[in-house]
mmCIF file of C-alpha atoms (C1' of nucleotides) in Angstrom:
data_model
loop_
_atom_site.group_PDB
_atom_site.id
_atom_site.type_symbol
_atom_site.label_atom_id
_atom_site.label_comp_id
_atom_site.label_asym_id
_atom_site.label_seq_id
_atom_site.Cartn_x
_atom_site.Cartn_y
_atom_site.Cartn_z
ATOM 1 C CA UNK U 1 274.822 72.817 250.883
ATOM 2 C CA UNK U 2 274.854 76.545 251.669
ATOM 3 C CA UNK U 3 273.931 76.303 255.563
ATOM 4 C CA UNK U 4 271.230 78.310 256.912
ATOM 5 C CA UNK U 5 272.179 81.609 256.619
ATOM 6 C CA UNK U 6 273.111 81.149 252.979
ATOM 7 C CA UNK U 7 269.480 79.400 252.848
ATOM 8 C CA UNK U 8 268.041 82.521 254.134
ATOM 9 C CA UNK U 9 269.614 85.195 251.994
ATOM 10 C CA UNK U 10 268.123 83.191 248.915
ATOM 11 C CA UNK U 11 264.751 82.993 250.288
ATOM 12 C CA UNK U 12 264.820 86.588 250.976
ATOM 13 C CA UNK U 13 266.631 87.667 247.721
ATOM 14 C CA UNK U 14 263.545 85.059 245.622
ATOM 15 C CA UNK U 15 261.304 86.285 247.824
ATOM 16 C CA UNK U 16 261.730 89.629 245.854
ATOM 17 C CA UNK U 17 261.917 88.733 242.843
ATOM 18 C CA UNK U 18 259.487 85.233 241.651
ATOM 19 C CA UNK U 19 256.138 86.179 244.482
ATOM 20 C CA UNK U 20 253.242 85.823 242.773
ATOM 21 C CA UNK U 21 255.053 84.836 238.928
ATOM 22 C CA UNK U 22 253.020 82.101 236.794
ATOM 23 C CA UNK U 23 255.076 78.766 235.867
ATOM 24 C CA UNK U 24 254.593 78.840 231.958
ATOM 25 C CA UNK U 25 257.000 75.612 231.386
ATOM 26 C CA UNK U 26 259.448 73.345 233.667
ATOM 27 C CA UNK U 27 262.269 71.562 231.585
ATOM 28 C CA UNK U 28 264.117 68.914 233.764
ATOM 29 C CA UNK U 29 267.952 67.971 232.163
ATOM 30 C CA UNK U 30 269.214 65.739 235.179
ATOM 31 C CA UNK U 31 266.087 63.197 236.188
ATOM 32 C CA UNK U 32 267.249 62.891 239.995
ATOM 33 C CA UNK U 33 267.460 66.831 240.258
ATOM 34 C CA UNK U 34 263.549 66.684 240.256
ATOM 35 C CA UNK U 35 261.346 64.508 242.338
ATOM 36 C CA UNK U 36 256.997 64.511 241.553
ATOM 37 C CA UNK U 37 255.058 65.518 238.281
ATOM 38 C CA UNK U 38 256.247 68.926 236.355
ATOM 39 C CA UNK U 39 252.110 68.604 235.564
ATOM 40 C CA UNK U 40 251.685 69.634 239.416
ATOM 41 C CA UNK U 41 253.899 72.596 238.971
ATOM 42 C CA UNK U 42 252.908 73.968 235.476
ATOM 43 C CA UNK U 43 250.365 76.985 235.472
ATOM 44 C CA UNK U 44 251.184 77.246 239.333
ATOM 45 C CA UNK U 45 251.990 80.774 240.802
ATOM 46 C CA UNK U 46 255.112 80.731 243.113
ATOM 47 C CA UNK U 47 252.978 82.482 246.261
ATOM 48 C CA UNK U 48 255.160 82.032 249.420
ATOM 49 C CA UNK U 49 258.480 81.248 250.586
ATOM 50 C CA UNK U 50 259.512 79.980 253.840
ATOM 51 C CA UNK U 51 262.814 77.802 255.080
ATOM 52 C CA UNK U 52 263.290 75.353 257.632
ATOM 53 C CA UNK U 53 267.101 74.479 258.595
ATOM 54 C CA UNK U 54 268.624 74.066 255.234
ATOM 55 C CA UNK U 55 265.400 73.180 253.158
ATOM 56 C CA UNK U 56 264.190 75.780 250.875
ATOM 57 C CA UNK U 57 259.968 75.458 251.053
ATOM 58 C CA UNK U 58 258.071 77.288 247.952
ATOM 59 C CA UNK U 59 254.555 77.090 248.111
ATOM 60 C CA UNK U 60 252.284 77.117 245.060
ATOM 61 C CA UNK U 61 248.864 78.371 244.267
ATOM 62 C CA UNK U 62 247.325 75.226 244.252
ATOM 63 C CA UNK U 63 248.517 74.661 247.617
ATOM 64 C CA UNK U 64 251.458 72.216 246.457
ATOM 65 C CA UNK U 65 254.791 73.005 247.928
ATOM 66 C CA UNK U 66 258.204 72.793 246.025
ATOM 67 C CA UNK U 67 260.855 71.856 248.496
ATOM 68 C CA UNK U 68 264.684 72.134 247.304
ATOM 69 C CA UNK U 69 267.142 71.006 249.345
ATOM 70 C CA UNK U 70 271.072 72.620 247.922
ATOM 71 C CA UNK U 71 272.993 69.851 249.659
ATOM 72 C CA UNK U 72 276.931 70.718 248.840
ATOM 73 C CA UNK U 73 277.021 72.462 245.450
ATOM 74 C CA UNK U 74 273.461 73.837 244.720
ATOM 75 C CA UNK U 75 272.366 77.609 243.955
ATOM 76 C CA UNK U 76 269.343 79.170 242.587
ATOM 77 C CA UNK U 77 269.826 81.630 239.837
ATOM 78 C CA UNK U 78 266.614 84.353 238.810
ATOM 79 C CA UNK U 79 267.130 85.746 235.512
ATOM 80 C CA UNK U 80 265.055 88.622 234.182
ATOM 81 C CA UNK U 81 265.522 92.245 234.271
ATOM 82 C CA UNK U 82 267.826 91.603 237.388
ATOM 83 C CA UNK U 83 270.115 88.542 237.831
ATOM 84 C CA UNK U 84 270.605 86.688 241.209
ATOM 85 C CA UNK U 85 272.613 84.231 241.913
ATOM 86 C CA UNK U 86 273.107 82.431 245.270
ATOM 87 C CA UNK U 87 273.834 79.137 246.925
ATOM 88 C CA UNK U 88 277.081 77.534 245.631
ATOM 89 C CA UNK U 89 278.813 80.291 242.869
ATOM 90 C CA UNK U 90 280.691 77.728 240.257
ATOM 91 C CA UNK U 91 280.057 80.598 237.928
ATOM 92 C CA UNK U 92 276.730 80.873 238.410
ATOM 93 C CA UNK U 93 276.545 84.536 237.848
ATOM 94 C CA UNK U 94 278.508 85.143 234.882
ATOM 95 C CA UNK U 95 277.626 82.203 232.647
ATOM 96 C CA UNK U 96 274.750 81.636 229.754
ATOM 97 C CA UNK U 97 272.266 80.012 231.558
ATOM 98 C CA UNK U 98 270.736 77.192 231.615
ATOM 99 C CA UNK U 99 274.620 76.142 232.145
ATOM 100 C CA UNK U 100 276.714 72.637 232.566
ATOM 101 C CA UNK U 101 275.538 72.280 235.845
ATOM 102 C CA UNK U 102 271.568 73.623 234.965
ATOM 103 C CA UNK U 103 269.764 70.703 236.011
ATOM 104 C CA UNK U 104 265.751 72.178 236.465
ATOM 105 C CA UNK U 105 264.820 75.289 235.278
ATOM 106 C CA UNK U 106 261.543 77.153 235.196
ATOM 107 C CA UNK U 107 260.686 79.431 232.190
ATOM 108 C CA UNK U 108 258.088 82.233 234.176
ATOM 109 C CA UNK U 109 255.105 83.584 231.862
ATOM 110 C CA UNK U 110 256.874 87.045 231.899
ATOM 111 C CA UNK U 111 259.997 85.853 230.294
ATOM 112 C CA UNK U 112 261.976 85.265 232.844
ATOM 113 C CA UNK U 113 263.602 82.000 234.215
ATOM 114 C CA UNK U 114 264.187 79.961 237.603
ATOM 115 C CA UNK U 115 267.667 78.186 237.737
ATOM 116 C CA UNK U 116 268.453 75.404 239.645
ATOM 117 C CA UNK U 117 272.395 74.540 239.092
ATOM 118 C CA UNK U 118 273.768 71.912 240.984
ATOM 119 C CA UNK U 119 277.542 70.639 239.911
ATOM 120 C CA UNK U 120 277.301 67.260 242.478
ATOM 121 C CA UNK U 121 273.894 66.287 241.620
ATOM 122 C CA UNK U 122 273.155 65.855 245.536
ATOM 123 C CA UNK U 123 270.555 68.133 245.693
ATOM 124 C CA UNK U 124 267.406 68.076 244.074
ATOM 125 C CA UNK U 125 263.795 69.591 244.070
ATOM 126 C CA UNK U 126 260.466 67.737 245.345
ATOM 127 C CA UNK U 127 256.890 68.471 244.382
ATOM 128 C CA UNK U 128 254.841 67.380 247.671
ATOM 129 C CA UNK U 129 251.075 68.144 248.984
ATOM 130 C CA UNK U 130 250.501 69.119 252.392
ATOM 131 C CA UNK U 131 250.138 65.636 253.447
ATOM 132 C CA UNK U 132 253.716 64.958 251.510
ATOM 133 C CA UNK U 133 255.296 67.871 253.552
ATOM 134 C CA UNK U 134 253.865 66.892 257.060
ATOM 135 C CA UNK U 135 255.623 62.895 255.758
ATOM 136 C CA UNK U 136 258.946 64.151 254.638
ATOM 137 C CA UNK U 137 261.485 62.315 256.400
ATOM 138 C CA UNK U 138 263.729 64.862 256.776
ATOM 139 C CA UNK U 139 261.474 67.680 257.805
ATOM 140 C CA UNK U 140 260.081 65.209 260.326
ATOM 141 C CA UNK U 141 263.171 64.491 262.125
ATOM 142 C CA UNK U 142 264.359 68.299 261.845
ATOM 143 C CA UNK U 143 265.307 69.967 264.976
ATOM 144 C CA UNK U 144 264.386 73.451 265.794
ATOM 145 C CA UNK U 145 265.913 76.239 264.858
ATOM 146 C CA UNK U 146 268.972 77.931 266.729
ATOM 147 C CA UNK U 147 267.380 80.856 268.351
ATOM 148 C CA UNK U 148 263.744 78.474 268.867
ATOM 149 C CA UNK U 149 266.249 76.502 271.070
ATOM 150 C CA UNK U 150 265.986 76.715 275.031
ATOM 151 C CA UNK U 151 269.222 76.392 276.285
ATOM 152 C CA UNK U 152 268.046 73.543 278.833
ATOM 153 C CA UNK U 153 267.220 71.513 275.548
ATOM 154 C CA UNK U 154 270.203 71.994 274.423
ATOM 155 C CA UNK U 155 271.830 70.941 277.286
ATOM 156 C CA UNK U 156 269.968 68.052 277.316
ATOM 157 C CA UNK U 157 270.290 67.192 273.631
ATOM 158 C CA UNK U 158 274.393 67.190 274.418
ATOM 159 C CA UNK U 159 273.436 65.070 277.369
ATOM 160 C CA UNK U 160 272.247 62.198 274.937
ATOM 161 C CA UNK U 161 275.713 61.757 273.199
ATOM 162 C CA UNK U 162 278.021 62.175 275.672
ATOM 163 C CA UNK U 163 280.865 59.538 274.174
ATOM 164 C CA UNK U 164 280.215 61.737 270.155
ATOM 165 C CA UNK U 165 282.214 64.983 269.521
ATOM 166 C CA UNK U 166 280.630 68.139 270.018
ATOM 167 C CA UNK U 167 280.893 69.097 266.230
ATOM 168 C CA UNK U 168 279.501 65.665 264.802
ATOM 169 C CA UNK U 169 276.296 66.476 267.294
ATOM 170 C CA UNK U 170 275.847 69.964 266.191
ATOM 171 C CA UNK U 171 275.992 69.131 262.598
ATOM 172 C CA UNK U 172 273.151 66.100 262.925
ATOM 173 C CA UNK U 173 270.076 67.929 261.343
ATOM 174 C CA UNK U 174 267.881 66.070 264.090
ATOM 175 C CA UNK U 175 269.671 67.272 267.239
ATOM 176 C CA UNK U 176 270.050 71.117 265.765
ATOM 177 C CA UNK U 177 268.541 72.607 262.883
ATOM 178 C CA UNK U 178 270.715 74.428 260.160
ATOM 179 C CA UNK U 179 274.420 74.290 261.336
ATOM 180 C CA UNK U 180 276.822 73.164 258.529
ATOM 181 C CA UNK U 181 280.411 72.635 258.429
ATOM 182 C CA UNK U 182 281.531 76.600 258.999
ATOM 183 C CA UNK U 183 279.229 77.459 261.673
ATOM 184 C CA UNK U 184 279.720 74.681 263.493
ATOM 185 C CA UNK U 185 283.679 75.722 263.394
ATOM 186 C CA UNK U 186 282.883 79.448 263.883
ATOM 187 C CA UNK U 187 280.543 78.245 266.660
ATOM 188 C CA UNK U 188 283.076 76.148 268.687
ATOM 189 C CA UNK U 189 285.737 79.071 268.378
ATOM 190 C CA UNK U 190 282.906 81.632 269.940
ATOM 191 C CA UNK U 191 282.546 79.229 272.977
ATOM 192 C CA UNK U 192 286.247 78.466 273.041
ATOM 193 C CA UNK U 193 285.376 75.101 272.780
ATOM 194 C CA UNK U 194 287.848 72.218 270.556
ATOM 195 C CA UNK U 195 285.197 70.381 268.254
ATOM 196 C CA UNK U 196 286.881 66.809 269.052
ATOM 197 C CA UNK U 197 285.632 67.026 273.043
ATOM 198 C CA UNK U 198 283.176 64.681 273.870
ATOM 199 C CA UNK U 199 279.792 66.201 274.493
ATOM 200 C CA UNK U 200 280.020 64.426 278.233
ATOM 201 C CA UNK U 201 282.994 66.655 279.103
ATOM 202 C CA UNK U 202 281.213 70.376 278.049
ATOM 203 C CA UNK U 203 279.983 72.089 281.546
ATOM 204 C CA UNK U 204 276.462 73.462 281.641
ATOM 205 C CA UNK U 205 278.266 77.162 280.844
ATOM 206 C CA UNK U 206 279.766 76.406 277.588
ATOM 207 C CA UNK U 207 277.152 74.265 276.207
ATOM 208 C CA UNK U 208 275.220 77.764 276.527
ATOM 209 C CA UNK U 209 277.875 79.803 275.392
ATOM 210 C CA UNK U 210 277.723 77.395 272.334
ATOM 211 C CA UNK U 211 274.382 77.540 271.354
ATOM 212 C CA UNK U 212 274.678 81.428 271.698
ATOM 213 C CA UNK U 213 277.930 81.306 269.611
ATOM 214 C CA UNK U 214 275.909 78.999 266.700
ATOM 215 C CA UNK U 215 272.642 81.838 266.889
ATOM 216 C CA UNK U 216 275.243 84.904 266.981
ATOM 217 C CA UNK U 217 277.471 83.152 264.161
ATOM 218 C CA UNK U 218 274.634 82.827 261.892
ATOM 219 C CA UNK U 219 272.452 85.501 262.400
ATOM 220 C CA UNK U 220 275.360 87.441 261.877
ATOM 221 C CA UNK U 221 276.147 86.004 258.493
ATOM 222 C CA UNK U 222 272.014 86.583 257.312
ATOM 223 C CA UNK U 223 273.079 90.375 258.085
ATOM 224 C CA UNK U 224 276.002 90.428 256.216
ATOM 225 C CA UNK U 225 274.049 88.616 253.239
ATOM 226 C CA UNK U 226 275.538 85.497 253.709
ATOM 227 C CA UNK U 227 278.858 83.535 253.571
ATOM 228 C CA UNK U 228 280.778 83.830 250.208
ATOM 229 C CA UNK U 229 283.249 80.978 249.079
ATOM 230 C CA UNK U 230 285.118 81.281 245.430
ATOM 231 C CA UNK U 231 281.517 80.314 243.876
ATOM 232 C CA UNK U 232 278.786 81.848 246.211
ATOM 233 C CA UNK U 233 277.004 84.500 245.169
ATOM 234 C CA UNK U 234 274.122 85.815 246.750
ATOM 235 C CA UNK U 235 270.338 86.946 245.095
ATOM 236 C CA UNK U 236 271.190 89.984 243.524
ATOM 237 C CA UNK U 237 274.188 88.488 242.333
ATOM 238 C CA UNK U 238 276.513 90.760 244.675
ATOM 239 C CA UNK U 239 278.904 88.729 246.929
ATOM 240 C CA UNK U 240 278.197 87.435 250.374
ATOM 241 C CA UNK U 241 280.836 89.049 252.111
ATOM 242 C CA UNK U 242 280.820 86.986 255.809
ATOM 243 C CA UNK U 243 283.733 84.695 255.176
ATOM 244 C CA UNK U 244 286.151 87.595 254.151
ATOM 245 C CA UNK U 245 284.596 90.133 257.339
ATOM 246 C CA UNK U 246 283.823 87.525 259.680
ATOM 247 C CA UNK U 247 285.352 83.931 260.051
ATOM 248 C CA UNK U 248 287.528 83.447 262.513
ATOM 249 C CA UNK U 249 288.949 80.113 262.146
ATOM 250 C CA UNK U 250 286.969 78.378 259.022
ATOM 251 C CA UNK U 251 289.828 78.070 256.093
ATOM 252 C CA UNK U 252 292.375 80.086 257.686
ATOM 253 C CA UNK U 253 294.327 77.571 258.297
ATOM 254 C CA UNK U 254 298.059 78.950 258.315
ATOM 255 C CA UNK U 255 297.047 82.087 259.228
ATOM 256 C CA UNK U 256 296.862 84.273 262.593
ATOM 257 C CA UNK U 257 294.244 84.050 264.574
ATOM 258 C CA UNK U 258 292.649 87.453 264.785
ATOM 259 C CA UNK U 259 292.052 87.228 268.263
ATOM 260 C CA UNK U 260 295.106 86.011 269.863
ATOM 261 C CA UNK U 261 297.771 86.058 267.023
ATOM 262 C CA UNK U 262 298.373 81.978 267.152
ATOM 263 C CA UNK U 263 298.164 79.699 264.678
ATOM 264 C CA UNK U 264 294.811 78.654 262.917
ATOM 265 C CA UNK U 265 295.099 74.387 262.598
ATOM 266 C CA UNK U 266 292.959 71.984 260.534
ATOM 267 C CA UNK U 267 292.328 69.028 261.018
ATOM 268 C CA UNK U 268 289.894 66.393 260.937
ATOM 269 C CA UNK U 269 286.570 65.482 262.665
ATOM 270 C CA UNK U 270 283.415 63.912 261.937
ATOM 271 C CA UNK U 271 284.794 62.795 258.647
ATOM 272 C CA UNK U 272 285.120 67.149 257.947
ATOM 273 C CA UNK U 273 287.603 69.117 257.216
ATOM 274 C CA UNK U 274 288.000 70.954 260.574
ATOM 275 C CA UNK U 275 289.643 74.377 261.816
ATOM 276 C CA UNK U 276 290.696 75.604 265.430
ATOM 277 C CA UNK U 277 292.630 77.982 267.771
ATOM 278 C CA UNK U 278 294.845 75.826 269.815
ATOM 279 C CA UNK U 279 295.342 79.501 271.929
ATOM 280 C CA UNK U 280 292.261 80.575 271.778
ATOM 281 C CA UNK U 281 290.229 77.232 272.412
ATOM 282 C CA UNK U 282 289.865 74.463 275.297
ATOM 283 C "C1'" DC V 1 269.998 53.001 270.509
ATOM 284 C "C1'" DT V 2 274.686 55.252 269.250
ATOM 285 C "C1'" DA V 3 278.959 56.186 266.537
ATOM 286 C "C1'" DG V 4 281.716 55.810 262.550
ATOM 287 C "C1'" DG V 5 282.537 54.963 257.804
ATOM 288 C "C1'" DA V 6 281.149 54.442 252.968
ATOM 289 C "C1'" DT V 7 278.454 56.398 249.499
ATOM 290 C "C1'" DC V 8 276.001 59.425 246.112
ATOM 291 C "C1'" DC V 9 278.375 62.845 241.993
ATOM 292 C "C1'" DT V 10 281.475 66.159 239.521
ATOM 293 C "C1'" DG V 11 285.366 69.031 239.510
ATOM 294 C "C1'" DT V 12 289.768 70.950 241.006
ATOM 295 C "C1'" DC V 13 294.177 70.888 242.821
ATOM 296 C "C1'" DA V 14 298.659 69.067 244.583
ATOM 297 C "C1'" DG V 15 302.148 65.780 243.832
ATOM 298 C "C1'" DC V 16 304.516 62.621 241.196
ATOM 299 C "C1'" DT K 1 301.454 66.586 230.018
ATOM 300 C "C1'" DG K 2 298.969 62.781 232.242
ATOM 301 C "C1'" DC K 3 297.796 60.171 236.047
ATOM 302 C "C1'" DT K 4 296.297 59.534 240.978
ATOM 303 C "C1'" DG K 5 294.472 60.516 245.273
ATOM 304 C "C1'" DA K 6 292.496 63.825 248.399
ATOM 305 C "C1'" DC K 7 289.104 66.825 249.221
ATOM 306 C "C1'" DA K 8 284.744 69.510 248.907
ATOM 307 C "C1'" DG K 9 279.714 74.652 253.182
ATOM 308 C "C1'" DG K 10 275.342 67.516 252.998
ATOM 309 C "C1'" DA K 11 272.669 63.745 254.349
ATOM 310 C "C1'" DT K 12 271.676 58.805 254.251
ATOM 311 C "C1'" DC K 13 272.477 54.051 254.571
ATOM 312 C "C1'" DC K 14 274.940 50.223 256.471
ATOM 313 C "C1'" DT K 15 277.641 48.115 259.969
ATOM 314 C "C1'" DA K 16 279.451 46.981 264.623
#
DNA sequence: CTAGGATCCTGTCAGC
DNA sequence: TGCTGACAGGATCCTA
């Protein structure tokens, strides 16, 4: 899905724009995009949103929580006076909504609408109490978040894999929340670190440089308002503009390294597509 | 317990 | 043009 950062930037772009609207109707067009009872959600008010990692956590008025996890190809999609768009872009901004890849919508009780598009099906929203939240197997197992991270637990998280490569460890959701397949690339390059090494071989120093590099990476991206690929878009429908400003190594591939003028490689690791400085990282 | 691979699904693109 | 395989900003399930 849209990592963290691209996480954030909808919750804060929402946050603007549905707090506090009344559900007046939910229509559902792919069954697995929507998990619990629309009954729970109708006549609800949309009264908070938080995040945790990658999960997307809307809380209702009656206490209920909607959590949507994006996965690879989600975005969310306000219509009203204003249009945002963010998450995965697949056209999301431009096209009649609900669209080929609408799968739940929500029609608001001031004419305007929720979109939830999601062209791979892997993501999907759930409907869960309080009780349902505290159970969710993936919140449950969820690491903390980058900057909540001590560096001596993340030291000693690396410590637990030592024969796994660094970049299959930082992407588990359990050992490090948020970090998707860019920022774990941009995060490697910032520690001059090559994502195949085994977490055994990392020294003390650049498993902290790492865990800097992931909390710099990505807080840097929430400022900029989020990565943009062909299809992201962010809230207000403008476009994210990290990628473009800011990656260093993640699909530049064939091109100069802006830091030492070698060759960016790809390659593969952790069954993902994977790109590196050979000059530039060790 | 860990690590690695297949799998869910749709769409696009490169190469014949 | 039409087909085929590879790949895609994720997470889970199964296997060794």
């Amino acid at each position: 899905m849209p990592e963290l950062p691209e996480v954030e930037t909808i919750r804060r772009g929402l946050e603007k724009l549905i707090l506090h609207k009344k559900i007046k109707n939910v229509v559902i067009l792919c069954e697995k995009s929507f998990r619990g009872d629309p009954k729970w959600v109708v006549g609800q008010k949309m009264d908070r949103l938080d995040r945790r990692g990658k999960a997307l956590l809307i809380q209702l008025s009656n206490k209920m929580w909607m959590m949507a996890h994006l996965r690879m190809t989600g975005q969310m999609i306000f219509e009203g006076g204003e249009k945002f768009a963010a998450g995965h872009p697949d056209g999301g901004f431009t096209e009649k909504m609900p669209g080929r890849h609408t799968r739940v919508y929500f029609d608001f009780e001031d004419g305007t609408h929720l979109y939830f598009n999601d062209q791979r099906k892997f993501g999907f929203i759930a409907v869960l109490d309080e009780l349902g939240l505290a159970e969710d197997s993936f919140l449950k197992k969820l690491a903390p978040e980058p900057w909540d991270m001590k560096s001596e637990d993340f030291w000693g998280m690396l410590q637990r894999h030592k024969s796994a490569p660094i970049k299959a460890v930082i992407l588990d959701q359990s050992n490090i929340a948020g970090v998707g397949n860019i920022y774990a690339d941009e995060g490697c390059f910032y520690a001059g670190i090559l994502p195949w090494r085994r977490c055994g071989d990392l020294e003390r120093e650049e498993s902290d440089l790492l865990l800097k590099g992931l909390c710099e990476v990505m807080q840097a991206a929430i400022d900029s308002g989020g990565s943009t690929m062909k299809d992201y878009v962010r809230a207000d429908g403008t476009k994210g503009s990290y990628l473009e400003k800011f990656a260093q190594v993640f699909r530049r591939d064939g091109l100069e390294c802006r830091r030492c003028g070698g060759m960016i490689e790809k390659t593969r690791v952790a069954g993902r597509g994977t790109h590196y400085c050979r000059g530039c990282q060790k």
